[in-house]
């Protein structure tokens, strides 16, 4: 077990401000997540809602960032593990250049713009937490709680909705034999991944030992949602998250008890959610629900047409869909790395491969045990999801947003050196901090 930073008594005039910041950050992140859902079957309305809500929340997070500075903080930052954000920016730059050869520039541009927009959001979102941590020591506005609460609120809509309007919140698959939580609002696998991220966030409250009962209830609600989505990949991710955190415990008895509980759940998970006889059985699992033939066709038939630079940002063929003689037609690859290989070629694939390597290196090399466990815990479900769905380098989705948040969380740091003007500002706004400089 590790010990989180102990708090000290804050000046009374900051108490209300910090509480407001915690609520605002959670609301903004919740609405930001909502911008990735399909809330209307009308394509035009959905597109307007998505673009408008995301842009509004980026504006809102910049406003919150400025409010924190006005309260008495210096918005000056340094960098560590710079290759992670630098290579991600290089990936976006290559995507921009690919407009020159994309056969659907409008589609590529929309996808690229939304990725850049969420990249900007992630920067200011993390910047807010860094300022709060450094200029309001001991505050309880934690990234894992803010993200976890936003995720739980979103998942709660679906948990309530499946009772109120099951026809809308359930998606029937395999000829109507299987009902999966998500409906037309969200792909069940993507919804399951979101719930798994929430579990990763709330697990950190066990390290502090605070509000254990309420925390357990929140995790159980999210696990319920994972079961209802019927997502195989999320089931694997949730089990990996559990084992990952169990290994961190210093309590041997608790560790063995948690291992025993996990091993009891595994057979049920395999029977009900992995094999799923009524939904294709083991044969379907072994073919990755039909993805393996599609991936094979993409690499052997599609990739040789544009091997170096691909078909353009988020394009996997010259037309809107790729279809082989022996596979279904698809607009996306259901694997984020093959997606990059197809739309940006071997050049883009090599770029993102190194980007992921340096990002994982940043996770592992974090001096803060809290940051290390948080980043790895959140990365597990989004990486697994990336192997079978849109993923961190796929078409715009909240997996990309989470990944961008992690990139800035490991790379952005406070700049300890202050200019004369910044020192004057700090002396006027926060004399108690200036005296300790």
Short mmCIF file of C-alpha atoms in Angstrom, two decimals:
data_model
loop_
_atom_site.label_atom_id
_atom_site.label_comp_id
_atom_site.label_asym_id
_atom_site.label_seq_id
_atom_site.Cartn_x
_atom_site.Cartn_y
_atom_site.Cartn_z
CA UNK A 1 0.00 0.00 0.00
CA UNK A 2 1.12 3.51 -0.55
CA UNK A 3 0.18 6.56 1.45
CA UNK A 4 -1.41 9.47 -0.34
CA UNK A 5 -0.40 13.03 0.42
CA UNK A 6 -1.66 14.05 3.83
CA UNK A 7 -3.74 17.18 3.98
CA UNK A 8 -3.32 20.15 6.20
CA UNK A 9 -5.86 22.73 7.22
CA UNK A 10 -6.54 25.04 4.30
CA UNK A 11 -7.33 28.71 4.60
CA UNK A 12 -11.07 29.01 5.15
CA UNK A 13 -11.60 31.26 2.14
CA UNK A 14 -10.46 28.49 -0.24
CA UNK A 15 -12.79 25.77 1.07
CA UNK A 16 -15.84 26.80 -0.93
CA UNK A 17 -13.77 27.58 -4.02
CA UNK A 18 -12.19 24.12 -4.02
CA UNK A 19 -15.57 22.44 -3.56
CA UNK A 20 -16.95 24.40 -6.51
CA UNK A 21 -13.95 23.43 -8.63
CA UNK A 22 -14.46 19.74 -7.86
CA UNK A 23 -18.12 19.89 -8.88
CA UNK A 24 -17.46 21.99 -12.00
CA UNK A 25 -14.68 19.72 -13.23
CA UNK A 26 -16.89 16.64 -12.80
CA UNK A 27 -19.83 18.28 -14.63
CA UNK A 28 -17.61 19.46 -17.48
CA UNK A 29 -16.07 16.02 -17.90
CA UNK A 30 -19.52 14.39 -17.75
CA UNK A 31 -20.88 16.63 -20.52
CA UNK A 32 -17.67 16.10 -22.47
CA UNK A 33 -18.24 12.33 -22.32
CA UNK A 34 -21.85 12.87 -23.35
CA UNK A 35 -20.60 14.49 -26.54
CA UNK A 36 -19.41 11.09 -27.77
CA UNK A 37 -22.83 9.41 -27.50
CA UNK A 38 -25.50 9.20 -30.20
CA UNK A 39 -28.48 10.84 -28.52
CA UNK A 40 -30.63 11.05 -31.66
CA UNK A 41 -31.20 8.75 -34.63
CA UNK A 42 -31.09 11.84 -36.83
CA UNK A 43 -27.53 12.03 -38.18
CA UNK A 44 -27.57 15.81 -38.63
CA UNK A 45 -28.84 16.48 -35.10
CA UNK A 46 -26.33 14.03 -33.61
CA UNK A 47 -23.43 15.66 -35.43
CA UNK A 48 -24.44 19.16 -34.30
CA UNK A 49 -24.91 18.05 -30.68
CA UNK A 50 -21.57 16.26 -30.62
CA UNK A 51 -19.57 19.12 -32.10
CA UNK A 52 -21.35 21.84 -30.10
CA UNK A 53 -21.16 20.06 -26.72
CA UNK A 54 -17.49 19.19 -27.10
CA UNK A 55 -16.50 22.69 -28.17
CA UNK A 56 -18.53 24.19 -25.34
CA UNK A 57 -16.79 21.99 -22.77
CA UNK A 58 -13.38 22.90 -24.12
CA UNK A 59 -14.34 26.53 -23.69
CA UNK A 60 -15.66 25.73 -20.20
CA UNK A 61 -12.44 24.03 -19.07
CA UNK A 62 -10.39 27.00 -20.28
CA UNK A 63 -12.70 29.25 -18.24
CA UNK A 64 -12.17 27.08 -15.13
CA UNK A 65 -8.42 27.15 -15.73
CA UNK A 66 -8.48 30.96 -15.78
CA UNK A 67 -10.60 31.06 -12.62
CA UNK A 68 -7.98 29.01 -10.80
CA UNK A 69 -5.27 31.41 -11.96
CA UNK A 70 -7.33 34.41 -10.84
CA UNK A 71 -7.67 32.81 -7.42
CA UNK A 72 -3.91 32.83 -7.02
CA UNK A 73 -1.96 30.43 -9.23
CA UNK A 74 0.72 30.81 -11.88
CA UNK A 75 -0.06 29.15 -15.21
CA UNK A 76 3.54 28.28 -16.02
CA UNK A 77 4.40 24.67 -16.80
CA UNK A 78 7.36 22.45 -17.54
CA UNK A 79 7.62 19.11 -19.29
CA UNK A 80 8.79 15.61 -18.49
CA UNK A 81 8.58 12.49 -20.66
CA UNK A 82 8.32 14.94 -23.55
CA UNK A 83 8.47 12.31 -26.29
CA UNK A 84 4.96 11.12 -25.43
CA UNK A 85 3.14 14.41 -26.24
CA UNK A 86 5.68 15.30 -28.97
CA UNK A 87 5.12 12.06 -30.89
CA UNK A 88 1.36 12.38 -30.44
CA UNK A 89 1.54 15.88 -31.92
CA UNK A 90 3.63 14.43 -34.76
CA UNK A 91 0.90 11.84 -35.36
CA UNK A 92 -1.70 14.61 -35.61
CA UNK A 93 0.59 16.57 -37.94
CA UNK A 94 0.95 13.56 -40.24
CA UNK A 95 -2.83 13.21 -40.15
CA UNK A 96 -3.17 16.83 -41.26
CA UNK A 97 -0.72 16.32 -44.12
CA UNK A 98 -2.65 13.22 -45.20
CA UNK A 99 -5.52 15.46 -46.31
CA UNK A 100 -3.45 15.88 -49.49
CA UNK A 101 -4.14 12.29 -50.55
CA UNK A 102 -7.34 11.45 -48.68
CA UNK A 103 -10.25 10.55 -50.97
CA UNK A 104 -12.72 12.07 -48.48
CA UNK A 105 -11.07 15.22 -47.16
CA UNK A 106 -14.22 16.38 -45.36
CA UNK A 107 -14.47 13.17 -43.34
CA UNK A 108 -10.74 13.11 -42.55
CA UNK A 109 -10.84 16.78 -41.55
CA UNK A 110 -13.80 16.29 -39.19
CA UNK A 111 -12.13 13.35 -37.45
CA UNK A 112 -8.82 15.21 -37.21
CA UNK A 113 -10.42 18.38 -35.88
CA UNK A 114 -12.25 16.51 -33.11
CA UNK A 115 -9.03 14.75 -32.07
CA UNK A 116 -7.18 18.08 -31.92
CA UNK A 117 -10.05 19.65 -29.99
CA UNK A 118 -10.01 16.88 -27.36
CA UNK A 119 -6.20 17.19 -27.19
CA UNK A 120 -6.62 20.86 -26.25
CA UNK A 121 -9.30 19.94 -23.71
CA UNK A 122 -7.04 17.31 -22.13
CA UNK A 123 -4.22 19.85 -21.76
CA UNK A 124 -6.34 22.38 -19.86
CA UNK A 125 -8.14 19.65 -17.90
CA UNK A 126 -4.86 18.32 -16.50
CA UNK A 127 -3.46 21.84 -16.10
CA UNK A 128 -6.34 22.60 -13.71
CA UNK A 129 -5.39 19.68 -11.46
CA UNK A 130 -1.70 20.58 -11.52
CA UNK A 131 -2.49 24.15 -10.46
CA UNK A 132 -4.82 22.97 -7.70
CA UNK A 133 -2.25 20.46 -6.45
CA UNK A 134 0.64 22.95 -6.35
CA UNK A 135 -1.09 26.17 -5.27
CA UNK A 136 -3.78 24.71 -3.00
CA UNK A 137 -1.86 21.98 -1.12
CA UNK A 138 -3.94 19.37 0.66
CA UNK A 139 -7.04 19.96 -1.47
CA UNK A 140 -9.26 16.95 -2.04
CA UNK A 141 -10.04 17.59 -5.72
CA UNK A 142 -8.53 14.40 -7.11
CA UNK A 143 -8.42 13.45 -10.78
CA UNK A 144 -9.53 9.87 -10.11
CA UNK A 145 -12.62 11.01 -8.18
CA UNK A 146 -13.61 13.67 -10.72
CA UNK A 147 -13.31 11.25 -13.64
CA UNK A 148 -14.91 8.42 -11.68
CA UNK A 149 -17.93 10.50 -10.67
CA UNK A 150 -18.44 11.70 -14.25
CA UNK A 151 -18.28 8.12 -15.53
CA UNK A 152 -20.66 6.83 -12.84
CA UNK A 153 -23.20 9.53 -13.63
CA UNK A 154 -23.12 8.59 -17.32
CA UNK A 155 -23.37 4.86 -16.61
CA UNK A 156 -26.26 5.51 -14.18
CA UNK A 157 -28.31 6.90 -17.06
CA UNK A 158 -28.05 3.51 -18.77
CA UNK A 159 -28.68 1.50 -15.61
CA UNK A 160 -31.90 3.45 -15.03
CA UNK A 161 -32.76 3.53 -18.72
CA UNK A 162 -32.66 -0.25 -19.11
CA UNK A 163 -35.67 -0.43 -16.74
CA UNK A 164 -37.55 2.64 -18.00
CA UNK A 165 -36.98 2.19 -21.75
CA UNK A 166 -35.39 -1.21 -22.41
CA UNK A 167 -36.15 -1.00 -26.14
CA UNK A 168 -33.92 2.08 -26.37
CA UNK A 169 -31.15 1.16 -23.94
CA UNK A 170 -30.67 -2.45 -25.02
CA UNK A 171 -29.08 -3.49 -28.31
CA UNK A 172 -30.28 -6.82 -29.68
CA UNK A 173 -27.52 -8.87 -31.32
CA UNK A 174 -27.09 -12.33 -32.86
CA UNK A 175 -30.54 -12.43 -34.39
CA UNK A 176 -32.23 -11.04 -31.30
CA UNK A 177 -30.90 -13.78 -29.01
CA UNK A 178 -28.75 -11.47 -26.92
CA UNK A 179 -29.62 -8.09 -25.34
CA UNK A 180 -26.66 -5.85 -24.55
CA UNK A 181 -26.72 -2.58 -22.65
CA UNK A 182 -25.94 0.39 -24.87
CA UNK A 183 -28.78 0.58 -27.37
CA UNK A 184 -28.26 2.87 -30.34
CA UNK A 185 -26.71 5.42 -27.95
CA UNK A 186 -23.35 3.64 -27.65
CA UNK A 187 -21.56 0.49 -28.77
CA UNK A 188 -21.83 -1.97 -25.82
CA UNK A 189 -18.09 -2.67 -25.92
CA UNK A 190 -17.35 1.05 -25.70
CA UNK A 191 -19.84 1.47 -22.85
CA UNK A 192 -18.24 -1.44 -21.02
CA UNK A 193 -14.82 0.14 -21.42
CA UNK A 194 -16.16 3.37 -19.92
CA UNK A 195 -17.47 1.46 -16.88
CA UNK A 196 -14.09 -0.27 -16.48
CA UNK A 197 -12.33 3.10 -16.47
CA UNK A 198 -14.69 4.17 -13.69
CA UNK A 199 -13.76 1.08 -11.69
CA UNK A 200 -10.06 1.96 -12.12
CA UNK A 201 -10.74 5.45 -10.78
CA UNK A 202 -12.76 4.46 -7.71
CA UNK A 203 -10.34 1.72 -6.65
CA UNK A 204 -8.01 4.48 -5.44
CA UNK A 205 -10.37 5.36 -2.61
CA UNK A 206 -9.49 2.00 -1.05
CA UNK A 207 -5.93 3.22 -0.66
CA UNK A 208 -7.13 6.19 1.40
CA UNK A 209 -9.60 4.11 3.44
CA UNK A 210 -12.30 6.80 3.17
CA UNK A 211 -16.02 6.18 2.56
CA UNK A 212 -15.39 2.50 1.89
CA UNK A 213 -19.06 1.44 1.80
CA UNK A 214 -20.11 4.14 -0.66
CA UNK A 215 -17.05 3.42 -2.77
CA UNK A 216 -17.90 -0.28 -2.90
CA UNK A 217 -21.46 0.53 -3.99
CA UNK A 218 -20.15 2.70 -6.83
CA UNK A 219 -17.80 -0.03 -8.03
CA UNK A 220 -20.55 -2.66 -7.87
CA UNK A 221 -22.84 -0.45 -9.98
CA UNK A 222 -20.12 -0.11 -12.60
CA UNK A 223 -19.44 -3.85 -12.54
CA UNK A 224 -23.16 -4.45 -13.02
CA UNK A 225 -23.04 -2.28 -16.11
CA UNK A 226 -20.05 -4.24 -17.43
CA UNK A 227 -22.01 -7.50 -17.07
CA UNK A 228 -25.04 -5.99 -18.82
CA UNK A 229 -22.96 -4.83 -21.79
CA UNK A 230 -21.86 -8.42 -22.37
CA UNK A 231 -18.46 -7.17 -23.47
CA UNK A 232 -15.76 -9.85 -23.59
CA UNK A 233 -12.92 -7.36 -23.90
CA UNK A 234 -14.18 -5.32 -20.94
CA UNK A 235 -14.55 -8.48 -18.84
CA UNK A 236 -10.89 -9.26 -19.47
CA UNK A 237 -9.95 -5.65 -18.71
CA UNK A 238 -11.89 -5.60 -15.44
CA UNK A 239 -10.22 -8.82 -14.27
CA UNK A 240 -6.78 -7.46 -15.15
CA UNK A 241 -7.52 -4.25 -13.25
CA UNK A 242 -8.56 -6.29 -10.20
CA UNK A 243 -5.42 -8.45 -10.27
CA UNK A 244 -3.23 -5.41 -10.88
CA UNK A 245 -4.47 -3.64 -7.76
CA UNK A 246 -4.59 -6.80 -5.65
CA UNK A 247 -0.84 -7.13 -6.19
CA UNK A 248 -0.32 -3.68 -4.66
CA UNK A 249 -1.86 -4.65 -1.31
CA UNK A 250 0.50 -5.15 1.63
CA UNK A 251 -2.19 -7.00 3.61
CA UNK A 252 -1.50 -10.69 2.91
CA UNK A 253 -4.85 -11.96 4.21
CA UNK A 254 -6.77 -9.37 2.22
CA UNK A 255 -4.71 -10.19 -0.86
CA UNK A 256 -5.48 -13.93 -0.60
CA UNK A 257 -9.17 -13.22 0.04
CA UNK A 258 -9.39 -11.01 -3.04
CA UNK A 259 -7.56 -13.59 -5.13
CA UNK A 260 -9.99 -16.26 -3.96
CA UNK A 261 -12.97 -14.07 -4.86
CA UNK A 262 -11.52 -13.26 -8.26
CA UNK A 263 -10.85 -16.92 -9.06
CA UNK A 264 -14.43 -17.77 -8.12
CA UNK A 265 -15.71 -15.19 -10.58
CA UNK A 266 -13.47 -16.27 -13.49
CA UNK A 267 -15.35 -19.51 -14.40
CA UNK A 268 -18.69 -17.66 -14.41
CA UNK A 269 -17.20 -14.85 -16.51
CA UNK A 270 -15.80 -17.33 -19.03
CA UNK A 271 -19.07 -19.26 -19.25
CA UNK A 272 -21.47 -16.33 -19.45
CA UNK A 273 -19.46 -13.62 -21.18
CA UNK A 274 -16.48 -15.10 -23.01
CA UNK A 275 -17.72 -18.35 -24.51
CA UNK A 276 -21.42 -17.31 -24.76
CA UNK A 277 -22.80 -20.39 -26.52
CA UNK A 278 -25.99 -18.58 -27.52
CA UNK A 279 -23.91 -15.97 -29.33
CA UNK A 280 -21.55 -18.02 -31.43
CA UNK A 281 -19.67 -20.01 -28.81
CA UNK A 282 -15.99 -20.82 -28.81
CA UNK A 283 -15.73 -20.67 -32.60
CA UNK A 284 -16.77 -17.02 -32.54
CA UNK A 285 -14.25 -16.25 -29.81
CA UNK A 286 -11.41 -17.88 -31.73
CA UNK A 287 -12.20 -15.79 -34.81
CA UNK A 288 -12.45 -12.62 -32.69
CA UNK A 289 -16.17 -12.43 -33.64
CA UNK A 290 -15.25 -12.46 -37.32
CA UNK A 291 -12.54 -9.83 -37.09
CA UNK A 292 -9.57 -12.06 -37.92
CA UNK A 293 -10.65 -12.71 -41.55
CA UNK A 294 -11.36 -9.00 -41.97
CA UNK A 295 -7.95 -8.00 -40.59
CA UNK A 296 -6.26 -10.55 -42.84
CA UNK A 297 -8.00 -9.12 -45.90
CA UNK A 298 -7.11 -5.56 -44.89
CA UNK A 299 -3.41 -6.37 -44.58
CA UNK A 300 -3.10 -8.66 -47.61
CA UNK A 301 -5.44 -6.87 -50.04
CA UNK A 302 -5.89 -3.29 -48.86
CA UNK A 303 -2.52 -2.29 -47.41
CA UNK A 304 -0.43 -3.11 -50.53
CA UNK A 305 -2.34 -0.39 -52.40
CA UNK A 306 -1.00 2.40 -50.11
CA UNK A 307 1.73 0.84 -47.92
CA UNK A 308 3.77 3.90 -46.90
CA UNK A 309 1.31 6.69 -46.09
CA UNK A 310 -2.08 4.97 -46.19
CA UNK A 311 -5.41 6.17 -47.53
CA UNK A 312 -5.64 9.37 -45.48
CA UNK A 313 -6.62 10.15 -41.90
CA UNK A 314 -9.26 7.63 -40.70
CA UNK A 315 -9.66 6.18 -44.20
CA UNK A 316 -9.10 2.45 -44.76
CA UNK A 317 -9.88 2.33 -48.49
CA UNK A 318 -10.37 4.59 -51.50
CA UNK A 319 -14.12 4.27 -50.99
CA UNK A 320 -16.10 4.70 -47.78
CA UNK A 321 -15.97 0.97 -47.01
CA UNK A 322 -13.42 -1.79 -47.41
CA UNK A 323 -14.83 -5.11 -48.53
CA UNK A 324 -13.11 -8.31 -49.56
CA UNK A 325 -14.71 -11.20 -51.39
CA UNK A 326 -14.64 -13.28 -48.21
CA UNK A 327 -15.40 -10.61 -45.56
CA UNK A 328 -18.06 -8.12 -44.53
CA UNK A 329 -17.90 -4.44 -45.54
CA UNK A 330 -16.37 -2.19 -42.91
CA UNK A 331 -15.68 1.52 -42.48
CA UNK A 332 -13.28 0.95 -39.58
CA UNK A 333 -10.91 -1.88 -38.72
CA UNK A 334 -11.95 -2.76 -35.14
CA UNK A 335 -8.28 -2.54 -34.15
CA UNK A 336 -6.68 0.82 -33.49
CA UNK A 337 -3.21 -0.19 -34.69
CA UNK A 338 -4.46 -1.71 -37.95
CA UNK A 339 -6.55 1.45 -38.33
CA UNK A 340 -3.38 3.55 -38.24
CA UNK A 341 -1.62 1.14 -40.58
CA UNK A 342 -4.40 1.55 -43.14
CA UNK A 343 -4.95 5.32 -42.90
CA UNK A 344 -1.34 6.49 -42.38
CA UNK A 345 0.65 3.50 -43.64
CA UNK A 346 3.84 2.08 -42.20
CA UNK A 347 5.12 5.60 -41.51
CA UNK A 348 2.16 6.40 -39.25
CA UNK A 349 2.19 2.93 -37.70
CA UNK A 350 5.86 3.26 -36.71
CA UNK A 351 5.18 6.71 -35.29
CA UNK A 352 2.30 5.61 -33.04
CA UNK A 353 4.15 2.47 -31.99
CA UNK A 354 7.00 4.55 -30.58
CA UNK A 355 4.48 7.00 -29.10
CA UNK A 356 2.77 4.22 -27.14
CA UNK A 357 6.13 2.81 -25.99
CA UNK A 358 7.28 6.18 -24.63
CA UNK A 359 3.88 6.76 -23.01
CA UNK A 360 4.00 3.41 -21.19
CA UNK A 361 7.57 4.23 -20.19
CA UNK A 362 6.24 7.45 -18.69
CA UNK A 363 3.63 5.50 -16.71
CA UNK A 364 6.23 3.16 -15.24
CA UNK A 365 8.78 5.88 -14.43
CA UNK A 366 6.41 8.07 -12.43
CA UNK A 367 7.97 9.05 -9.09
CA UNK A 368 4.51 9.25 -7.53
CA UNK A 369 3.15 5.77 -6.78
CA UNK A 370 -0.36 7.20 -7.00
CA UNK A 371 0.23 8.49 -10.54
CA UNK A 372 1.90 5.27 -11.60
CA UNK A 373 -0.97 3.07 -10.45
CA UNK A 374 -3.65 5.43 -11.77
CA UNK A 375 -2.18 5.73 -15.27
CA UNK A 376 -1.57 2.01 -15.66
CA UNK A 377 -4.99 1.14 -14.19
CA UNK A 378 -6.86 3.42 -16.62
CA UNK A 379 -4.66 2.42 -19.55
CA UNK A 380 -5.47 -1.30 -19.19
CA UNK A 381 -9.15 -1.13 -20.30
CA UNK A 382 -8.60 1.44 -23.05
CA UNK A 383 -5.71 -0.57 -24.50
CA UNK A 384 -7.70 -3.82 -24.50
CA UNK A 385 -10.64 -2.00 -26.07
CA UNK A 386 -8.25 -0.63 -28.70
CA UNK A 387 -7.50 -4.16 -29.89
CA UNK A 388 -11.12 -4.85 -30.86
CA UNK A 389 -12.85 -1.47 -31.30
CA UNK A 390 -12.13 2.16 -32.28
CA UNK A 391 -9.35 2.61 -29.75
CA UNK A 392 -6.86 5.32 -28.95
CA UNK A 393 -5.92 5.97 -32.58
CA UNK A 394 -9.26 5.21 -34.18
CA UNK A 395 -12.30 7.24 -35.15
CA UNK A 396 -13.21 9.86 -32.57
CA UNK A 397 -14.28 8.28 -29.27
CA UNK A 398 -13.78 8.86 -25.56
CA UNK A 399 -11.00 6.26 -25.44
CA UNK A 400 -8.92 8.86 -27.28
CA UNK A 401 -9.87 11.49 -24.70
CA UNK A 402 -8.80 9.26 -21.80
CA UNK A 403 -5.51 8.50 -23.52
CA UNK A 404 -4.82 12.18 -24.14
CA UNK A 405 -5.57 12.92 -20.48
CA UNK A 406 -3.02 10.28 -19.47
CA UNK A 407 -0.42 11.75 -21.84
CA UNK A 408 -0.62 15.17 -20.20
CA UNK A 409 -0.92 13.66 -16.72
CA UNK A 410 2.55 12.11 -17.05
CA UNK A 411 4.21 14.90 -19.04
CA UNK A 412 2.87 18.21 -17.71
CA UNK A 413 4.44 19.59 -14.54
CA UNK A 414 4.64 22.91 -12.72
CA UNK A 415 7.42 25.33 -13.60
CA UNK A 416 9.21 26.21 -10.35
CA UNK A 417 10.97 29.24 -11.86
CA UNK A 418 8.90 32.42 -11.77
CA UNK A 419 9.40 35.69 -13.58
CA UNK A 420 9.44 39.00 -11.65
CA UNK A 421 5.89 39.75 -12.85
CA UNK A 422 4.69 36.34 -11.66
CA UNK A 423 6.30 36.89 -8.26
CA UNK A 424 4.53 40.23 -7.91
CA UNK A 425 1.21 38.57 -8.83
CA UNK A 426 1.79 35.80 -6.30
CA UNK A 427 2.72 38.28 -3.56
CA UNK A 428 -0.54 40.18 -4.11
CA UNK A 429 -2.87 37.20 -4.51
CA UNK A 430 -1.24 34.57 -2.29
CA UNK A 431 1.15 36.18 0.20
CA UNK A 432 1.25 32.99 2.31
CA UNK A 433 2.65 31.07 -0.67
CA UNK A 434 5.01 33.85 -1.71
CA UNK A 435 6.64 33.80 1.71
CA UNK A 436 7.49 30.12 1.27
CA UNK A 437 9.04 30.58 -2.16
#
